[in-house]
Amino acid sequence: MISLIEAHGVRIPAVGLGTWELRGRDCARLVEQAVRLGYRHFDTAQLYGNEREVGEGVRASGIAREEVFVVTKVAPENLAPGALLRSVRDSVRQLRLGEIDLLLLHWPNREVPLEDTIGALVGAKRDGLVRQIGVSNYTVALLEKADRLAEHRLVCNQIEMHPYLDQSKVVAACRALDMAVVAYSPIARGGAKHDAVLERIGRAHGKSAAQVSLRYLVQQRIGVIPRTTKVERLAENIDIFDFELSETEMAEIRTLARPDGRIVDWDWSPQWD
Ligand SMILES: NC(=O)c1ccc[n+]([C@@H]2O[C@H](COP(=O)([O-])OP(=O)(O)OC[C@H]3O[C@@H](n4cnc5c(N)ncnc54)[C@H](OP(=O)(O)O)[C@@H]3O)[C@@H](O)[C@H]2O)c1
């Protein structure tokens, strides 16, 4: 049984499957397999080019539509109002799952006024294309501005988060706005899997370093969307609800954060907190 994280009355399964770089039949098969193993949250994006396959995998699993929570993200080049609505209609067509559960703005884009983008995002909800709306890669300043502009609640900020990156400022801002935080790259793109501290802590619980990295986040009420191409790891990454990290272990993991811990950074990234 997967726990849920809640914000504004919206319940998001705490573990989801990240699907960046999963393609074609392999992607659809992995999603279908993940549903069988208990995953109820799937993360895709217009930029990943796999919305069709994610939808196919969910449908092939035979699970009832309302049992799964499907997230997609609007590409930064689609943030002007007309383009946003057109692109979301296309996402709905690709996924073929009816209304999208959560639509996020993938990255901020300085070239398009936030007022326009947020207005169009709210429009996608009003038009019944999506159930909930939110953002990704938003900083404290951007979150506060977006929240002021939105007439419907923004329920989530999806951000890079793992033991090597201190995101306490943006997490505090999300909590103040009652927004859920979902961590991408939650095992540091695989970088956490041979970490000596995480391995040692994991041994005490009969778990792997990757599982400790995921549990560390979930225990702070942060959702995680690990990605894997391997079925055995699908099972491993969701098997994190039968142990608890102590306060001392949580504190030790917190010390792993370092100034250069960020992995995902681009020219168009905002000024990080
Ligand atoms: N909003 C955004 O801007 C944004 C940015 C980046 C990512 N994301 C989302 O977040 C998802 C996850 O992030 P990510 O893909 O960057 O990184 P991640 O999930 O932290 O790491 C994925 C890597 O870890 C390996 N791995 C997975 N489970 C493992 C395990 N139990 N033991 C050892 N290695 C394991 C995978 O290799 P194998 O395939 O060999 O298992 C893969 O190389 C993405 O797929 C995407 O959906 C969003």
mmCIF file with all atom_site columns, C-alpha atoms in Angstrom, residues 15-171:
data_model
loop_
_atom_site.group_PDB
_atom_site.id
_atom_site.type_symbol
_atom_site.label_atom_id
_atom_site.label_alt_id
_atom_site.label_comp_id
_atom_site.label_asym_id
_atom_site.label_entity_id
_atom_site.label_seq_id
_atom_site.pdbx_PDB_ins_code
_atom_site.Cartn_x
_atom_site.Cartn_y
_atom_site.Cartn_z
_atom_site.occupancy
_atom_site.B_iso_or_equiv
_atom_site.pdbx_formal_charge
_atom_site.auth_seq_id
_atom_site.auth_comp_id
_atom_site.auth_asym_id
_atom_site.auth_atom_id
_atom_site.pdbx_PDB_model_num
ATOM 1   C CA . VAL A 1 15  ? 5.872   7.033  -5.223  1.00 0.00 ? 15  VAL A CA 1
ATOM 2   C CA . GLY A 1 16  ? 5.460   7.469  -8.955  1.00 0.00 ? 16  GLY A CA 1
ATOM 3   C CA . LEU A 1 17  ? 7.337   6.234  -11.993 1.00 0.00 ? 17  LEU A CA 1
ATOM 4   C CA . GLY A 1 18  ? 9.520   8.784  -13.772 1.00 0.00 ? 18  GLY A CA 1
ATOM 5   C CA . THR A 1 19  ? 9.538   8.140  -17.523 1.00 0.00 ? 19  THR A CA 1
ATOM 6   C CA . TRP A 1 20  ? 12.151  10.500 -18.976 1.00 0.00 ? 20  TRP A CA 1
ATOM 7   C CA . GLU A 1 21  ? 14.100  8.629  -21.696 1.00 0.00 ? 21  GLU A CA 1
ATOM 8   C CA . LEU A 1 22  ? 11.714  5.649  -21.697 1.00 0.00 ? 22  LEU A CA 1
ATOM 9   C CA . ARG A 1 23  ? 10.596  5.159  -25.269 1.00 0.00 ? 23  ARG A CA 1
ATOM 10  C CA . GLY A 1 24  ? 8.358   3.103  -27.514 1.00 0.00 ? 24  GLY A CA 1
ATOM 11  C CA . ARG A 1 25  ? 7.192   -0.394 -26.623 1.00 0.00 ? 25  ARG A CA 1
ATOM 12  C CA . ASP A 1 26  ? 9.701   -0.645 -23.772 1.00 0.00 ? 26  ASP A CA 1
ATOM 13  C CA . CYS A 1 27  ? 8.086   2.378  -22.143 1.00 0.00 ? 27  CYS A CA 1
ATOM 14  C CA . ALA A 1 28  ? 4.541   1.026  -22.517 1.00 0.00 ? 28  ALA A CA 1
ATOM 15  C CA . ARG A 1 29  ? 5.611   -2.396 -21.173 1.00 0.00 ? 29  ARG A CA 1
ATOM 16  C CA . LEU A 1 30  ? 7.389   -0.894 -18.186 1.00 0.00 ? 30  LEU A CA 1
ATOM 17  C CA . VAL A 1 31  ? 4.393   1.289  -17.293 1.00 0.00 ? 31  VAL A CA 1
ATOM 18  C CA . GLU A 1 32  ? 2.082   -1.723 -17.531 1.00 0.00 ? 32  GLU A CA 1
ATOM 19  C CA . GLN A 1 33  ? 4.456   -3.738 -15.338 1.00 0.00 ? 33  GLN A CA 1
ATOM 20  C CA . ALA A 1 34  ? 4.665   -0.867 -12.847 1.00 0.00 ? 34  ALA A CA 1
ATOM 21  C CA . VAL A 1 35  ? 0.881   -0.789 -12.454 1.00 0.00 ? 35  VAL A CA 1
ATOM 22  C CA . ARG A 1 36  ? 0.987   -4.549 -11.707 1.00 0.00 ? 36  ARG A CA 1
ATOM 23  C CA . LEU A 1 37  ? 3.624   -3.904 -9.022  1.00 0.00 ? 37  LEU A CA 1
ATOM 24  C CA . GLY A 1 38  ? 1.498   -1.253 -7.336  1.00 0.00 ? 38  GLY A CA 1
ATOM 25  C CA . TYR A 1 39  ? 2.552   2.054  -8.925  1.00 0.00 ? 39  TYR A CA 1
ATOM 26  C CA . ARG A 1 40  ? -0.366  4.472  -9.148  1.00 0.00 ? 40  ARG A CA 1
ATOM 27  C CA . HIS A 1 41  ? 1.424   7.652  -10.233 1.00 0.00 ? 41  HIS A CA 1
ATOM 28  C CA . PHE A 1 42  ? 3.099   8.227  -13.612 1.00 0.00 ? 42  PHE A CA 1
ATOM 29  C CA . ASP A 1 43  ? 5.176   11.204 -14.616 1.00 0.00 ? 43  ASP A CA 1
ATOM 30  C CA . THR A 1 44  ? 5.549   12.152 -18.265 1.00 0.00 ? 44  THR A CA 1
ATOM 31  C CA . ALA A 1 45  ? 6.030   15.416 -20.194 1.00 0.00 ? 45  ALA A CA 1
ATOM 32  C CA . GLN A 1 46  ? 5.537   16.852 -23.643 1.00 0.00 ? 46  GLN A CA 1
ATOM 33  C CA . LEU A 1 47  ? 9.340   17.014 -23.902 1.00 0.00 ? 47  LEU A CA 1
ATOM 34  C CA . TYR A 1 48  ? 9.784   13.275 -23.230 1.00 0.00 ? 48  TYR A CA 1
ATOM 35  C CA . GLY A 1 49  ? 7.984   12.250 -26.436 1.00 0.00 ? 49  GLY A CA 1
ATOM 36  C CA . ASN A 1 50  ? 6.329   9.286  -24.689 1.00 0.00 ? 50  ASN A CA 1
ATOM 37  C CA . GLU A 1 51  ? 2.867   10.441 -23.601 1.00 0.00 ? 51  GLU A CA 1
ATOM 38  C CA . ARG A 1 52  ? 1.295   8.019  -26.093 1.00 0.00 ? 52  ARG A CA 1
ATOM 39  C CA . GLU A 1 53  ? 3.233   5.052  -24.666 1.00 0.00 ? 53  GLU A CA 1
ATOM 40  C CA . VAL A 1 54  ? 2.558   6.014  -21.053 1.00 0.00 ? 54  VAL A CA 1
ATOM 41  C CA . GLY A 1 55  ? -1.175  6.075  -21.857 1.00 0.00 ? 55  GLY A CA 1
ATOM 42  C CA . GLU A 1 56  ? -0.880  2.753  -23.700 1.00 0.00 ? 56  GLU A CA 1
ATOM 43  C CA . GLY A 1 57  ? 0.831   1.102  -20.729 1.00 0.00 ? 57  GLY A CA 1
ATOM 44  C CA . VAL A 1 58  ? -1.821  2.316  -18.290 1.00 0.00 ? 58  VAL A CA 1
ATOM 45  C CA . ARG A 1 59  ? -4.646  1.111  -20.542 1.00 0.00 ? 59  ARG A CA 1
ATOM 46  C CA . ALA A 1 60  ? -2.954  -2.252 -21.197 1.00 0.00 ? 60  ALA A CA 1
ATOM 47  C CA . SER A 1 61  ? -2.709  -2.884 -17.443 1.00 0.00 ? 61  SER A CA 1
ATOM 48  C CA . GLY A 1 62  ? -6.490  -2.944 -17.241 1.00 0.00 ? 62  GLY A CA 1
ATOM 49  C CA . ILE A 1 63  ? -6.544  -0.794 -14.110 1.00 0.00 ? 63  ILE A CA 1
ATOM 50  C CA . ALA A 1 64  ? -9.556  1.477  -13.610 1.00 0.00 ? 64  ALA A CA 1
ATOM 51  C CA . ARG A 1 65  ? -8.732  4.973  -14.820 1.00 0.00 ? 65  ARG A CA 1
ATOM 52  C CA . GLU A 1 66  ? -9.609  6.620  -11.512 1.00 0.00 ? 66  GLU A CA 1
ATOM 53  C CA . GLU A 1 67  ? -7.050  4.436  -9.700  1.00 0.00 ? 67  GLU A CA 1
ATOM 54  C CA . VAL A 1 68  ? -4.056  6.092  -11.390 1.00 0.00 ? 68  VAL A CA 1
ATOM 55  C CA . PHE A 1 69  ? -2.672  9.601  -11.136 1.00 0.00 ? 69  PHE A CA 1
ATOM 56  C CA . VAL A 1 70  ? -1.126  10.780 -14.410 1.00 0.00 ? 70  VAL A CA 1
ATOM 57  C CA . VAL A 1 71  ? 1.046   13.866 -14.590 1.00 0.00 ? 71  VAL A CA 1
ATOM 58  C CA . THR A 1 72  ? 2.304   15.622 -17.690 1.00 0.00 ? 72  THR A CA 1
ATOM 59  C CA . LYS A 1 73  ? 4.163   18.884 -18.193 1.00 0.00 ? 73  LYS A CA 1
ATOM 60  C CA . VAL A 1 74  ? 3.881   21.700 -20.690 1.00 0.00 ? 74  VAL A CA 1
ATOM 61  C CA . ALA A 1 75  ? 7.141   22.304 -22.577 1.00 0.00 ? 75  ALA A CA 1
ATOM 62  C CA . PRO A 1 76  ? 8.733   25.743 -22.031 1.00 0.00 ? 76  PRO A CA 1
ATOM 63  C CA . GLU A 1 77  ? 8.210   26.649 -25.710 1.00 0.00 ? 77  GLU A CA 1
ATOM 64  C CA . ASN A 1 78  ? 4.436   26.186 -25.292 1.00 0.00 ? 78  ASN A CA 1
ATOM 65  C CA . LEU A 1 79  ? 3.840   28.731 -22.546 1.00 0.00 ? 79  LEU A CA 1
ATOM 66  C CA . ALA A 1 80  ? 2.117   31.457 -24.576 1.00 0.00 ? 80  ALA A CA 1
ATOM 67  C CA . PRO A 1 81  ? -1.652  31.087 -24.070 1.00 0.00 ? 81  PRO A CA 1
ATOM 68  C CA . GLY A 1 82  ? -2.670  29.780 -27.541 1.00 0.00 ? 82  GLY A CA 1
ATOM 69  C CA . ALA A 1 83  ? 0.267   27.371 -27.694 1.00 0.00 ? 83  ALA A CA 1
ATOM 70  C CA . LEU A 1 84  ? -0.347  26.150 -24.151 1.00 0.00 ? 84  LEU A CA 1
ATOM 71  C CA . LEU A 1 85  ? -3.962  25.207 -24.786 1.00 0.00 ? 85  LEU A CA 1
ATOM 72  C CA . ARG A 1 86  ? -3.142  23.631 -28.162 1.00 0.00 ? 86  ARG A CA 1
ATOM 73  C CA . SER A 1 87  ? -0.319  21.592 -26.656 1.00 0.00 ? 87  SER A CA 1
ATOM 74  C CA . VAL A 1 88  ? -2.453  20.386 -23.745 1.00 0.00 ? 88  VAL A CA 1
ATOM 75  C CA . ARG A 1 89  ? -5.210  19.270 -26.122 1.00 0.00 ? 89  ARG A CA 1
ATOM 76  C CA . ASP A 1 90  ? -2.508  17.333 -27.955 1.00 0.00 ? 90  ASP A CA 1
ATOM 77  C CA . SER A 1 91  ? -1.252  15.786 -24.680 1.00 0.00 ? 91  SER A CA 1
ATOM 78  C CA . VAL A 1 92  ? -4.818  14.659 -23.909 1.00 0.00 ? 92  VAL A CA 1
ATOM 79  C CA . ARG A 1 93  ? -5.026  13.110 -27.396 1.00 0.00 ? 93  ARG A CA 1
ATOM 80  C CA . GLN A 1 94  ? -1.671  11.334 -27.002 1.00 0.00 ? 94  GLN A CA 1
ATOM 81  C CA . LEU A 1 95  ? -2.400  9.950  -23.546 1.00 0.00 ? 95  LEU A CA 1
ATOM 82  C CA . ARG A 1 96  ? -5.969  8.834  -24.346 1.00 0.00 ? 96  ARG A CA 1
ATOM 83  C CA . LEU A 1 97  ? -6.826  8.662  -20.666 1.00 0.00 ? 97  LEU A CA 1
ATOM 84  C CA . GLY A 1 98  ? -9.412  11.432 -20.560 1.00 0.00 ? 98  GLY A CA 1
ATOM 85  C CA . GLU A 1 99  ? -8.707  14.322 -18.197 1.00 0.00 ? 99  GLU A CA 1
ATOM 86  C CA . ILE A 1 100 ? -5.070  14.679 -17.096 1.00 0.00 ? 100 ILE A CA 1
ATOM 87  C CA . ASP A 1 101 ? -4.808  14.394 -13.306 1.00 0.00 ? 101 ASP A CA 1
ATOM 88  C CA . LEU A 1 102 ? -2.106  17.027 -12.900 1.00 0.00 ? 102 LEU A CA 1
ATOM 89  C CA . LEU A 1 103 ? -0.660  19.423 -15.461 1.00 0.00 ? 103 LEU A CA 1
ATOM 90  C CA . LEU A 1 104 ? 2.607   21.179 -14.594 1.00 0.00 ? 104 LEU A CA 1
ATOM 91  C CA . LEU A 1 105 ? 4.529   23.985 -16.264 1.00 0.00 ? 105 LEU A CA 1
ATOM 92  C CA . HIS A 1 106 ? 7.809   22.140 -16.887 1.00 0.00 ? 106 HIS A CA 1
ATOM 93  C CA . TRP A 1 107 ? 10.175  25.115 -16.588 1.00 0.00 ? 107 TRP A CA 1
ATOM 94  C CA . PRO A 1 108 ? 9.716   28.851 -16.230 1.00 0.00 ? 108 PRO A CA 1
ATOM 95  C CA . ASN A 1 109 ? 10.295  30.820 -19.435 1.00 0.00 ? 109 ASN A CA 1
ATOM 96  C CA . ARG A 1 110 ? 11.414  34.450 -19.056 1.00 0.00 ? 110 ARG A CA 1
ATOM 97  C CA . GLU A 1 111 ? 10.269  35.269 -22.591 1.00 0.00 ? 111 GLU A CA 1
ATOM 98  C CA . VAL A 1 112 ? 6.586   34.772 -21.822 1.00 0.00 ? 112 VAL A CA 1
ATOM 99  C CA . PRO A 1 113 ? 4.854   36.890 -19.146 1.00 0.00 ? 113 PRO A CA 1
ATOM 100 C CA . LEU A 1 114 ? 3.863   34.672 -16.227 1.00 0.00 ? 114 LEU A CA 1
ATOM 101 C CA . GLU A 1 115 ? 0.435   36.361 -16.130 1.00 0.00 ? 115 GLU A CA 1
ATOM 102 C CA . ASP A 1 116 ? -0.328  34.988 -19.610 1.00 0.00 ? 116 ASP A CA 1
ATOM 103 C CA . THR A 1 117 ? 0.919   31.494 -18.856 1.00 0.00 ? 117 THR A CA 1
ATOM 104 C CA . ILE A 1 118 ? -0.903  31.159 -15.551 1.00 0.00 ? 118 ILE A CA 1
ATOM 105 C CA . GLY A 1 119 ? -4.080  32.480 -17.170 1.00 0.00 ? 119 GLY A CA 1
ATOM 106 C CA . ALA A 1 120 ? -3.845  29.765 -19.848 1.00 0.00 ? 120 ALA A CA 1
ATOM 107 C CA . LEU A 1 121 ? -3.028  27.080 -17.265 1.00 0.00 ? 121 LEU A CA 1
ATOM 108 C CA . VAL A 1 122 ? -6.136  28.013 -15.305 1.00 0.00 ? 122 VAL A CA 1
ATOM 109 C CA . GLY A 1 123 ? -8.018  27.974 -18.648 1.00 0.00 ? 123 GLY A CA 1
ATOM 110 C CA . ALA A 1 124 ? -6.941  24.345 -19.253 1.00 0.00 ? 124 ALA A CA 1
ATOM 111 C CA . LYS A 1 125 ? -8.501  23.427 -15.917 1.00 0.00 ? 125 LYS A CA 1
ATOM 112 C CA . ARG A 1 126 ? -11.641 25.449 -16.588 1.00 0.00 ? 126 ARG A CA 1
ATOM 113 C CA . ASP A 1 127 ? -12.007 23.742 -19.987 1.00 0.00 ? 127 ASP A CA 1
ATOM 114 C CA . GLY A 1 128 ? -11.956 20.322 -18.303 1.00 0.00 ? 128 GLY A CA 1
ATOM 115 C CA . LEU A 1 129 ? -8.683  19.184 -19.914 1.00 0.00 ? 129 LEU A CA 1
ATOM 116 C CA . VAL A 1 130 ? -6.961  18.706 -16.547 1.00 0.00 ? 130 VAL A CA 1
ATOM 117 C CA . ARG A 1 131 ? -8.048  18.143 -12.958 1.00 0.00 ? 131 ARG A CA 1
ATOM 118 C CA . GLN A 1 132 ? -5.253  19.937 -11.139 1.00 0.00 ? 132 GLN A CA 1
ATOM 119 C CA . ILE A 1 133 ? -2.537  22.393 -12.056 1.00 0.00 ? 133 ILE A CA 1
ATOM 120 C CA . GLY A 1 134 ? 0.936   23.103 -10.748 1.00 0.00 ? 134 GLY A CA 1
ATOM 121 C CA . VAL A 1 135 ? 4.508   23.994 -11.629 1.00 0.00 ? 135 VAL A CA 1
ATOM 122 C CA . SER A 1 136 ? 7.989   22.523 -11.808 1.00 0.00 ? 136 SER A CA 1
ATOM 123 C CA . ASN A 1 137 ? 11.404  24.063 -11.213 1.00 0.00 ? 137 ASN A CA 1
ATOM 124 C CA . TYR A 1 138 ? 9.833   27.094 -9.554  1.00 0.00 ? 138 TYR A CA 1
ATOM 125 C CA . THR A 1 139 ? 11.829  29.130 -7.046  1.00 0.00 ? 139 THR A CA 1
ATOM 126 C CA . VAL A 1 140 ? 10.411  30.851 -3.958  1.00 0.00 ? 140 VAL A CA 1
ATOM 127 C CA . ALA A 1 141 ? 9.937   34.159 -5.821  1.00 0.00 ? 141 ALA A CA 1
ATOM 128 C CA . LEU A 1 142 ? 8.276   32.499 -8.814  1.00 0.00 ? 142 LEU A CA 1
ATOM 129 C CA . LEU A 1 143 ? 6.023   30.397 -6.581  1.00 0.00 ? 143 LEU A CA 1
ATOM 130 C CA . GLU A 1 144 ? 4.786   33.432 -4.714  1.00 0.00 ? 144 GLU A CA 1
ATOM 131 C CA . LYS A 1 145 ? 4.140   35.349 -7.922  1.00 0.00 ? 145 LYS A CA 1
ATOM 132 C CA . ALA A 1 146 ? 2.367   32.417 -9.593  1.00 0.00 ? 146 ALA A CA 1
ATOM 133 C CA . ASP A 1 147 ? 0.246   31.832 -6.515  1.00 0.00 ? 147 ASP A CA 1
ATOM 134 C CA . ARG A 1 148 ? -0.913  35.476 -6.520  1.00 0.00 ? 148 ARG A CA 1
ATOM 135 C CA . LEU A 1 149 ? -1.864  35.227 -10.197 1.00 0.00 ? 149 LEU A CA 1
ATOM 136 C CA . ALA A 1 150 ? -3.690  31.901 -10.123 1.00 0.00 ? 150 ALA A CA 1
ATOM 137 C CA . GLU A 1 151 ? -7.412  31.916 -9.420  1.00 0.00 ? 151 GLU A CA 1
ATOM 138 C CA . HIS A 1 152 ? -7.299  28.132 -8.960  1.00 0.00 ? 152 HIS A CA 1
ATOM 139 C CA . ARG A 1 153 ? -4.901  26.559 -6.508  1.00 0.00 ? 153 ARG A CA 1
ATOM 140 C CA . LEU A 1 154 ? -1.509  25.423 -7.771  1.00 0.00 ? 154 LEU A CA 1
ATOM 141 C CA . VAL A 1 155 ? -1.176  22.113 -5.982  1.00 0.00 ? 155 VAL A CA 1
ATOM 142 C CA . CYS A 1 156 ? 2.375   20.976 -6.701  1.00 0.00 ? 156 CYS A CA 1
ATOM 143 C CA . ASN A 1 157 ? 5.946   22.060 -7.363  1.00 0.00 ? 157 ASN A CA 1
ATOM 144 C CA . GLN A 1 158 ? 8.098   19.301 -8.889  1.00 0.00 ? 158 GLN A CA 1
ATOM 145 C CA . ILE A 1 159 ? 11.757  19.984 -8.133  1.00 0.00 ? 159 ILE A CA 1
ATOM 146 C CA . GLU A 1 160 ? 15.112  18.247 -8.108  1.00 0.00 ? 160 GLU A CA 1
ATOM 147 C CA . MET A 1 161 ? 15.570  16.683 -4.701  1.00 0.00 ? 161 MET A CA 1
ATOM 148 C CA . HIS A 1 162 ? 17.885  14.008 -3.261  1.00 0.00 ? 162 HIS A CA 1
ATOM 149 C CA . PRO A 1 163 ? 20.305  13.774 -0.349  1.00 0.00 ? 163 PRO A CA 1
ATOM 150 C CA . TYR A 1 164 ? 23.000  15.859 -2.127  1.00 0.00 ? 164 TYR A CA 1
ATOM 151 C CA . LEU A 1 165 ? 20.859  18.967 -2.653  1.00 0.00 ? 165 LEU A CA 1
ATOM 152 C CA . ASP A 1 166 ? 19.473  21.199 0.093   1.00 0.00 ? 166 ASP A CA 1
ATOM 153 C CA . GLN A 1 167 ? 16.069  22.437 -1.071  1.00 0.00 ? 167 GLN A CA 1
ATOM 154 C CA . SER A 1 168 ? 14.821  23.549 2.342   1.00 0.00 ? 168 SER A CA 1
ATOM 155 C CA . LYS A 1 169 ? 13.977  27.124 1.238   1.00 0.00 ? 169 LYS A CA 1
ATOM 156 C CA . VAL A 1 170 ? 11.741  26.138 -1.642  1.00 0.00 ? 170 VAL A CA 1
ATOM 157 C CA . VAL A 1 171 ? 10.173  23.299 0.359   1.00 0.00 ? 171 VAL A CA 1
#
